[in-house]
Coordinates of C-alpha atoms and ligand atoms in Angstrom, one line a residue:
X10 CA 0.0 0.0 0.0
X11 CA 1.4 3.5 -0.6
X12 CA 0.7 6.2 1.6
X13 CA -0.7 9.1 0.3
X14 CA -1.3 12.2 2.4
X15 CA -5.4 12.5 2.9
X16 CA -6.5 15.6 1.7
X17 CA -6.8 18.8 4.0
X18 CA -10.0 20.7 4.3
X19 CA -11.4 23.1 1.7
X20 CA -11.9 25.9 3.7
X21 CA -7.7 26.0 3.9
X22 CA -7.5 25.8 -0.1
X23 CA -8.3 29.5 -0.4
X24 CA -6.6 30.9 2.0
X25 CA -3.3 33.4 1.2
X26 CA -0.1 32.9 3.5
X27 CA 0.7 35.4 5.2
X28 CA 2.4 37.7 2.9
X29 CA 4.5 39.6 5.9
X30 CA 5.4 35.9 6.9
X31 CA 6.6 34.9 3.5
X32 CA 8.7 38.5 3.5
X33 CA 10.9 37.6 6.4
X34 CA 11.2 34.6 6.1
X35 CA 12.6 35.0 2.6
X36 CA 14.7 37.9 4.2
X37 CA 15.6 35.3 7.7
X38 CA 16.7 32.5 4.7
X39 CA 18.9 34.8 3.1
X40 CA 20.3 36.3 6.2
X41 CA 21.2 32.5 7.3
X42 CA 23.1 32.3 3.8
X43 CA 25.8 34.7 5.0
X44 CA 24.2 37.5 3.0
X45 CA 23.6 41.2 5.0
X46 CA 19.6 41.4 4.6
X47 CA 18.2 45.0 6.1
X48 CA 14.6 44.0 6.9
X49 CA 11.9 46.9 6.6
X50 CA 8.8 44.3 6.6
X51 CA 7.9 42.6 10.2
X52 CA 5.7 45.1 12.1
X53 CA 7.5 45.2 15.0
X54 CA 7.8 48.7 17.1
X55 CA 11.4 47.8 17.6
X56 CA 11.9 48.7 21.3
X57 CA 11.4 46.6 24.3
X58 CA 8.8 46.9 27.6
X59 CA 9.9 48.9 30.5
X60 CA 11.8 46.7 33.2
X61 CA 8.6 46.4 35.5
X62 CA 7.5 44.0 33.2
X63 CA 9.8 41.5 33.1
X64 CA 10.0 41.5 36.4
X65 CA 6.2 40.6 37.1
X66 CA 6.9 37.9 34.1
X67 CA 9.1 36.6 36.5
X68 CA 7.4 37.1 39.7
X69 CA 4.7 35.2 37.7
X70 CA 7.1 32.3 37.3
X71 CA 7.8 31.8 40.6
X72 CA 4.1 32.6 41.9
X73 CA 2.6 29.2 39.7
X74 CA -0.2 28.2 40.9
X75 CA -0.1 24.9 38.6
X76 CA -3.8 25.6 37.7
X77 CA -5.8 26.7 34.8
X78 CA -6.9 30.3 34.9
X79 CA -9.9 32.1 34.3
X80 CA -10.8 32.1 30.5
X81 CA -11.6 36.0 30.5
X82 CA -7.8 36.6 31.7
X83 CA -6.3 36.7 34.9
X84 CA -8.5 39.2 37.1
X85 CA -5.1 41.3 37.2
X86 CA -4.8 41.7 33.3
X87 CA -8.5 42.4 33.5
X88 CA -8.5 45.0 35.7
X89 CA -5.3 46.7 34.4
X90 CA -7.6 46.6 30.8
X91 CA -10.1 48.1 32.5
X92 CA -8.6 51.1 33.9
X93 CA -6.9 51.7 30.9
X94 CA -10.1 51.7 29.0
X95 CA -11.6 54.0 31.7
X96 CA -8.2 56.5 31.6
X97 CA -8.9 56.4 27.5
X98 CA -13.5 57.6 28.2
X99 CA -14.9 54.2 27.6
X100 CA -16.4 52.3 30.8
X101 CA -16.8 48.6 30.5
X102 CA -17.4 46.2 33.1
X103 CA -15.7 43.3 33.9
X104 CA -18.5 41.1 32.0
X105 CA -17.8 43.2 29.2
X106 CA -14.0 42.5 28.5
X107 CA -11.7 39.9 27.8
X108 CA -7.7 38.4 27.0
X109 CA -7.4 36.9 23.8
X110 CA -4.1 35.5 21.9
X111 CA -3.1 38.9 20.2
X112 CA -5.2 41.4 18.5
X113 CA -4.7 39.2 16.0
X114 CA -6.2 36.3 17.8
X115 CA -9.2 38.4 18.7
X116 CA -9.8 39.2 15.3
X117 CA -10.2 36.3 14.2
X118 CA -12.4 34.4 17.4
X119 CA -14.5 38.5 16.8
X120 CA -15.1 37.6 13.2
X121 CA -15.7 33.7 13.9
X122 CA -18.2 34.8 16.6
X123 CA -20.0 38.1 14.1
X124 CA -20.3 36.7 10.8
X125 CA -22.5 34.2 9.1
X126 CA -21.7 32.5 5.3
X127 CA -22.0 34.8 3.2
X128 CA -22.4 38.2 5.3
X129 CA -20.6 40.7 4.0
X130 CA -17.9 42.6 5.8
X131 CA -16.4 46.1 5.0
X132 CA -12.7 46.5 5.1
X133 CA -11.5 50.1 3.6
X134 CA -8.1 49.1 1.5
X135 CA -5.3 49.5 1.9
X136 CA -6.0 47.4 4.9
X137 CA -4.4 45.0 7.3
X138 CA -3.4 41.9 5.1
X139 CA -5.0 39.3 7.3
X140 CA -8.3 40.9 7.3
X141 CA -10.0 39.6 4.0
X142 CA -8.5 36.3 5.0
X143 CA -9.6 36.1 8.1
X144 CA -13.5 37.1 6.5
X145 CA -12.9 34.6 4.2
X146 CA -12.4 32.0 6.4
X147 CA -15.4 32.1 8.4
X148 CA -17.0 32.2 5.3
X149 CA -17.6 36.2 5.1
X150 CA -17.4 38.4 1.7
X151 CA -15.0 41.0 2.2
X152 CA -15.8 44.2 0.6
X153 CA -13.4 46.7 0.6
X154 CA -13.5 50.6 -1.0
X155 CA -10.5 51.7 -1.8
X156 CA -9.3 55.2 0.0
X157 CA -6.9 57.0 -2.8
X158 CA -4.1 58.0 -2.3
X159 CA -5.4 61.8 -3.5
X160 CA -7.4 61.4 -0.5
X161 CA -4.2 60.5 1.9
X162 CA -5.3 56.3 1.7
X163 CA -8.9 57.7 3.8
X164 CA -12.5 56.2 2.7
X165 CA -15.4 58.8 2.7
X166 CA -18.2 58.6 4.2
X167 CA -20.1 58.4 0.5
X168 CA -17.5 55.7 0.0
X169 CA -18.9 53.9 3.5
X170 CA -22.4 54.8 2.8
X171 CA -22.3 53.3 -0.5
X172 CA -20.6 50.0 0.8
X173 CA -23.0 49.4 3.1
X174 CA -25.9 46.7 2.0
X175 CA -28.5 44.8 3.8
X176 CA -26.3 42.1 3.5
X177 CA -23.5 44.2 5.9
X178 CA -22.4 42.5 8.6
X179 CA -19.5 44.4 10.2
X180 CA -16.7 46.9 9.2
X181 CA -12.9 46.5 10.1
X182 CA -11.6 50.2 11.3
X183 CA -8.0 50.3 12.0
X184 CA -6.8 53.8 13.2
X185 CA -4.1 54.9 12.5
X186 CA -3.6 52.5 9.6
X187 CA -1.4 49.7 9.1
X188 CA -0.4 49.4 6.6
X189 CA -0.7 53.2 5.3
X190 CA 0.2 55.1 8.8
X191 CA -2.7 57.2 8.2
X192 CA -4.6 58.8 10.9
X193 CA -8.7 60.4 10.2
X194 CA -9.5 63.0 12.1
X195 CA -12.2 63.3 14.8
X196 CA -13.8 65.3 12.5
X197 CA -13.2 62.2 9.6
X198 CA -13.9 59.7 12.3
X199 CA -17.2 61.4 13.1
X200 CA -18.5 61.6 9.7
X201 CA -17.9 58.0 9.4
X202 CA -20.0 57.3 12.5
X203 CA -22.5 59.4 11.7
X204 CA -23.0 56.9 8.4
X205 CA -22.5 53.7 10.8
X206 CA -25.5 55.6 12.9
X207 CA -27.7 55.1 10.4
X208 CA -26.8 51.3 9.5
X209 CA -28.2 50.0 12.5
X210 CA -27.5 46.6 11.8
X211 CA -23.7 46.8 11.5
X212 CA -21.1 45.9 14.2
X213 CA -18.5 48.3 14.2
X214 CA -15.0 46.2 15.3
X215 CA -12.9 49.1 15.9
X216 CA -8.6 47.8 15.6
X217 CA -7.2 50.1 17.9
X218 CA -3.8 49.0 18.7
X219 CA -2.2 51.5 17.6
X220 CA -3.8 54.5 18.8
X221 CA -1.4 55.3 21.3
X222 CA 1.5 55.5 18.4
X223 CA 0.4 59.0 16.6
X224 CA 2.5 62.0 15.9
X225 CA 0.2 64.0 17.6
X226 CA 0.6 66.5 21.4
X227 CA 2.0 63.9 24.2
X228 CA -0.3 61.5 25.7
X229 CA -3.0 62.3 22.3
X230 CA -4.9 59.3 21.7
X231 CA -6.5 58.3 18.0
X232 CA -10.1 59.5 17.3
X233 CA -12.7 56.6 18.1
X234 CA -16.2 56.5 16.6
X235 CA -17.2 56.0 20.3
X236 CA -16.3 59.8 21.0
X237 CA -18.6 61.2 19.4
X238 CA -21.0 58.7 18.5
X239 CA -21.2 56.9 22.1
X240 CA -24.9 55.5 21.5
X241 CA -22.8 53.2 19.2
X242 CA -21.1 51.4 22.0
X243 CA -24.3 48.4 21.5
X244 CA -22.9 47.4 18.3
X245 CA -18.9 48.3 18.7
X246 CA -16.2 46.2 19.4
X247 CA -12.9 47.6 20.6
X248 CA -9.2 45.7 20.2
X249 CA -6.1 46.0 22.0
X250 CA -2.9 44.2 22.0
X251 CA 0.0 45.5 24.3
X252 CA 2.2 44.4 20.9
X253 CA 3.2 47.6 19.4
X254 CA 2.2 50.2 22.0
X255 CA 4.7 48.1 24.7
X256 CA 7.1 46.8 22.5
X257 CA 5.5 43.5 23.3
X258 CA 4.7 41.7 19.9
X259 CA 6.0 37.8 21.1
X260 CA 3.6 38.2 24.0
X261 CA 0.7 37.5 22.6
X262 CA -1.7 39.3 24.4
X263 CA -4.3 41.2 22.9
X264 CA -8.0 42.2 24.6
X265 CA -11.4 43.0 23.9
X266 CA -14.3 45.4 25.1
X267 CA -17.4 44.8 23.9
X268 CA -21.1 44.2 24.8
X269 CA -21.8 41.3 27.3
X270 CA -23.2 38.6 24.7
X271 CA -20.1 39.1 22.8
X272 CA -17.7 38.7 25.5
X273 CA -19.7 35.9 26.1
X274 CA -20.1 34.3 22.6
X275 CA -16.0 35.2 22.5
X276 CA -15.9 33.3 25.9
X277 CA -17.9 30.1 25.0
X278 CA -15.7 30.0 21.9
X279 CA -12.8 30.3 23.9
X280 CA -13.5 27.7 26.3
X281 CA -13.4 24.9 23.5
X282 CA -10.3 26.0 22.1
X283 CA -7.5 27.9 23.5
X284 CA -9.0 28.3 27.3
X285 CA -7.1 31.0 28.4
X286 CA -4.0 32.8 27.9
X287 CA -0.4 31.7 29.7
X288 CA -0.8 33.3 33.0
X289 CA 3.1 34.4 32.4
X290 CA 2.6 36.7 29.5
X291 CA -0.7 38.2 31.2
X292 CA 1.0 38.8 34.0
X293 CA 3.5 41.1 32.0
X294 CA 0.5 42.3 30.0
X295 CA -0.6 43.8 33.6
X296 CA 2.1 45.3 34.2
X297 CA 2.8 46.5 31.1
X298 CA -1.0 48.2 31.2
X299 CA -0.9 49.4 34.7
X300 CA 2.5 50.5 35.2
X301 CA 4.2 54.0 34.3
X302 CA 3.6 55.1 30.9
X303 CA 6.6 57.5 30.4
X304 CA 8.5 55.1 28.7
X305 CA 6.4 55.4 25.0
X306 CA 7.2 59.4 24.5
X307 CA 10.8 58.7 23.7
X308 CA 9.6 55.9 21.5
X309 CA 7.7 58.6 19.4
X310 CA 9.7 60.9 19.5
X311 CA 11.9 58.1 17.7
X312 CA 9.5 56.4 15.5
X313 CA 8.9 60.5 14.3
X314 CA 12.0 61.3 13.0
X315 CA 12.6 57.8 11.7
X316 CA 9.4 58.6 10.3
X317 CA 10.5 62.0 9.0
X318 CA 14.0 60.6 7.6
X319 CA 12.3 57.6 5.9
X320 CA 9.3 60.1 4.0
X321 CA 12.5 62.5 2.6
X322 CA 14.3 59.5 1.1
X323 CA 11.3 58.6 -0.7
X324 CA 10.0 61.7 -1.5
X325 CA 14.2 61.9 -2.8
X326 CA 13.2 58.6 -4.4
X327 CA 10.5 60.3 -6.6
X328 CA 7.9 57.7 -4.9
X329 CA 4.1 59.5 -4.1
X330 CA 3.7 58.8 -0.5
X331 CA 1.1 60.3 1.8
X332 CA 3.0 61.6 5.1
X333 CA 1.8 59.0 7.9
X334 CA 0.6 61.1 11.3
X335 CA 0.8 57.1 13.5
X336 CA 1.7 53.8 13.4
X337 CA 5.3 53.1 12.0
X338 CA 4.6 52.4 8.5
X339 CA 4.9 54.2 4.8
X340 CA 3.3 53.4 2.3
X341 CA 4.7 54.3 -0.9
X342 CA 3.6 54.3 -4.4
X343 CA 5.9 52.4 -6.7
X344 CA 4.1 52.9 -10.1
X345 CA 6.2 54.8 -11.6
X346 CA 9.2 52.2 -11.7
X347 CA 6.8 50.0 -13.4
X348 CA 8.6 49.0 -17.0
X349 CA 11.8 49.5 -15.6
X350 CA 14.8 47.2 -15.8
X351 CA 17.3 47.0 -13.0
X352 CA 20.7 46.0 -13.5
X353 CA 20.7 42.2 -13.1
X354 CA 18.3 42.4 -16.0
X355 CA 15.3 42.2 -14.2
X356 CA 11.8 43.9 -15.3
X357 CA 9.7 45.4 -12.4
X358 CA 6.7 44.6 -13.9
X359 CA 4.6 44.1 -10.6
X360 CA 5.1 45.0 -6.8
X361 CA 5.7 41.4 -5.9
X362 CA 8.9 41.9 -9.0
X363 CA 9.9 44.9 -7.3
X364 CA 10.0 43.5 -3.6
X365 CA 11.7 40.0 -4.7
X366 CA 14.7 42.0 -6.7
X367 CA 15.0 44.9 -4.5
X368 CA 15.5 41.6 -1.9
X369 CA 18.1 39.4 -4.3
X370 CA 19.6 42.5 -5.6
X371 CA 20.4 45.3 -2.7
X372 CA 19.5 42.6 0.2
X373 CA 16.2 44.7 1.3
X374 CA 13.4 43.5 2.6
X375 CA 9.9 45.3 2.1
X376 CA 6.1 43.9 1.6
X377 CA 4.4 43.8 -1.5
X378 CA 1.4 46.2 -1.4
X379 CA -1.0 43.7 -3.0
X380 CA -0.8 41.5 0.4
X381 CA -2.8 45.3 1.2
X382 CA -4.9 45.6 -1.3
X383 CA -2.4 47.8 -3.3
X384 CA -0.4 46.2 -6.4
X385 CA 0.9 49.5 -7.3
X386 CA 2.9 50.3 -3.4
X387 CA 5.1 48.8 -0.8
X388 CA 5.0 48.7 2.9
X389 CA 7.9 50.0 4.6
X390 CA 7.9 49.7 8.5
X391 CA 10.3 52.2 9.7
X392 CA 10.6 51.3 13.3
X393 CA 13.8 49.1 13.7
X394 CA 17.3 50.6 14.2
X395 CA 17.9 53.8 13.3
X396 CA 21.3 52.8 11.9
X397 CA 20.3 50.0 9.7
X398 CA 16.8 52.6 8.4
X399 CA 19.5 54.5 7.2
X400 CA 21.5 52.4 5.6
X401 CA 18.2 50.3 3.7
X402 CA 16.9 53.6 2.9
X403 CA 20.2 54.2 1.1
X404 CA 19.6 51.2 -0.5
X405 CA 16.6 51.5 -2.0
X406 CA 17.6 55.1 -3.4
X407 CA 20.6 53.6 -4.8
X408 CA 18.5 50.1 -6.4
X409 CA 15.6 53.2 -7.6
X410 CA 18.4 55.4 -9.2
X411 CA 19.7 52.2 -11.1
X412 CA 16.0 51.2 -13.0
X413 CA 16.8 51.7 -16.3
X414 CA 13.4 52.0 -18.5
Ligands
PLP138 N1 -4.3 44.6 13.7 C1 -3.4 45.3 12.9 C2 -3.9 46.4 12.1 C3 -2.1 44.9 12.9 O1 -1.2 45.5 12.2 C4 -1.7 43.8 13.7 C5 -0.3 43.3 13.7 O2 0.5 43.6 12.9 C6 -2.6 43.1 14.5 C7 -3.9 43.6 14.4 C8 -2.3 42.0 15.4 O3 -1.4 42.2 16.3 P1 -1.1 41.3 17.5 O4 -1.8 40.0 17.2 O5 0.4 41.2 17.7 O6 -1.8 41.9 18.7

């Protein structure tokens, strides 16, 4: 008898890799071949968590309790959530929160626990690659209106209104933006809500985890459709992760804030899956959360002029790019290199033809911005060492100034 491999499941056949993944791995490969890869594609905030939270990570260790924990969180990480919510103007109650495995983790258990085959689900593009899969997996139909870049990678409200059908299940709203770095307003965020207002039967799953990182006065937080629209709060979902804001990506702890039969259906879900968090990572989460805060101003402070150094190299470059106001990302059109022939020979034809030679031939990693719904950009995440920014950014000009047409 030979032994063939069964086949997997369907609902896998669909789904796209993570194109970030695929990036760095590509860029880890090559680095392990003795070659000097500069990687500008993980989105990692590219400092680490203040020393209070190791130290509760390890006062976690040795406080074991060689039990399961509760599936919400540890009543620590919960209540460190929950005053952060309540220092940020949004009350919830214990009932109304929990832990789950990343932001990205809570997307994905959020969407399982929202959408129905064949609901639709609105996701503005250029949007968070894992999105549409994720939508698609549960059997959702993304739909996504494209934000121009005339109109700094931002959806109107016409855009939203006309997105919206009966069919509508949710929207994705991520701000600021990965993978753009764009920020909207209160005024843009308000004009959104106000067109949510009148779709009743919409949840509005809000992906805040990067609202603390904008380029705005110290301590400013991004605009929430909550703030001006609170009689949404029955239908809106909120996500946090202490990844980027704490420098705390490998973690793994994200959180939600939501109505009670959500946290509940979340909950339920939970319970026959991952059951709860590590208690060692939610104790850090804690900490992280309810300790001093001081440390992020630096951090913007950096991520702002390694912001600012990355938009004059490409604006050097030639390359349209919207200047970002949060996050750590550019997003930069690549069009007009389309055609050209660098000087191995090969044709840019594509961005994935521009990301894999820009990779073999100047040894720099960026992500294709079709994995965004964007064929004609890159994503470039700025926040890693200042020293090696520089030096990939030197790169790039140097591979762009090479294109021959
Ligand atoms: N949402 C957005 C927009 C992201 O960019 C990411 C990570 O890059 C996530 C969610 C998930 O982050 P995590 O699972 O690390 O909390």
């Amino acid at each position: 008898m030979t032994s063939a491999t069964p086949a997997l499941s369907s609902r896998l056949q669909a789904l796209q890799p993570s194109a970030i993944i695929q990036v760095a791995n590509a860029a880890r490969a090559l680095k392990a071949a003795g070659k000097p890869v500069l990687s500008l594609s993980i989105g990692v905030p590219g400092f680490l968590p203040p020393a209070h939270v190791y130290e509760a990570a390890h006062k976690a260790v040795d406080a074991d309790s060689g039990d399961y924990l509760p599936g919400r969180g540890s009543a620590g990480l919960v209540q460190a959530f929950r005053a952060s919510m309540q220092a940020r103007g949004f009350d919830y109650a214990e009932a109304e929160v929990c832990a789950q495995v990343g932001g990205k983790g809570a997307l994905f258990n959020l969407l399982l626990a929202l959408v129905n085959p064949g609901d639709e689900v609105i996701i503005p593009a250029p949007y968070w690659a894992s999105y549409p899969e994720m939508v698609k997996l549960v059997g959702g139909v993304p739909v996504c209106p494209t934000a121009s870049v005339a109109n700094d990678y931002k959806i109107t409200p016409a855009q939203l209104r006309a997105a919206i059908t009966p069919a509508t299940k949710a929207i994705l709203f991520n701000n600021p933006s990965n993978p753009t770095g764009m920020l909207y307003t209160a005024a843009e965020v308000a004009a959104l809500a106000a067109v949510l207002a009148e779709a009743p039967h919409v949840w509005i799953v809000a992906d805040d985890i990067y609202d603390h990182l904008i380029f705005g006065a110290t301590g400013e937080r991004a605009a929430h459709v909550l703030d001006s629209h609170p009689s949404l709060r029955a239908r809106t979902v909120l996500v946090q992760s202490v990844s980027k804001t704490y420098g705390m990506p490998g973690w793994r702890v994200g959180m939600v804030a939501a109505p009670k039969p959500l946290i509940d259906a979340l909950l339920a879900l939970t319970s026959q899956s991952t059951t709860h968090l590590p208690a060692v990572p939610m104790a850090a989460a804690a900490a992280a959360l309810s300790g001093p805060q001081d440390f992020l101003a630096p951090q913007l402070v950096r991520l702002n002029r390694q912001r600012d150094e990355t938009l004059a190299a490409l604006r050097q470059m030639g390359l349209t790019c919207p200047m970002p106001q949060g996050a750590f990302y550019a997003f930069p059109q690549i069009t007009s290199v389309f055609g050209k022939v660098t000087p191995a020979g090969t044709r840019l034809t594509d961005d994935l033809s521009f990301c894999t030679a820009l990779l073999n031939e100047a040894l720099v990693a960026v992500v294709p911005g079709g994995a965004f719904g964007d064929a004609g950009a890159i994503r470039i995440s700025y926040a890693g060492n200042a020293a090696e920014l520089t030096e990939a950014l030197a790169r790039l000009a140097k591979f762009c100034a090479a294109l021959q047409a």
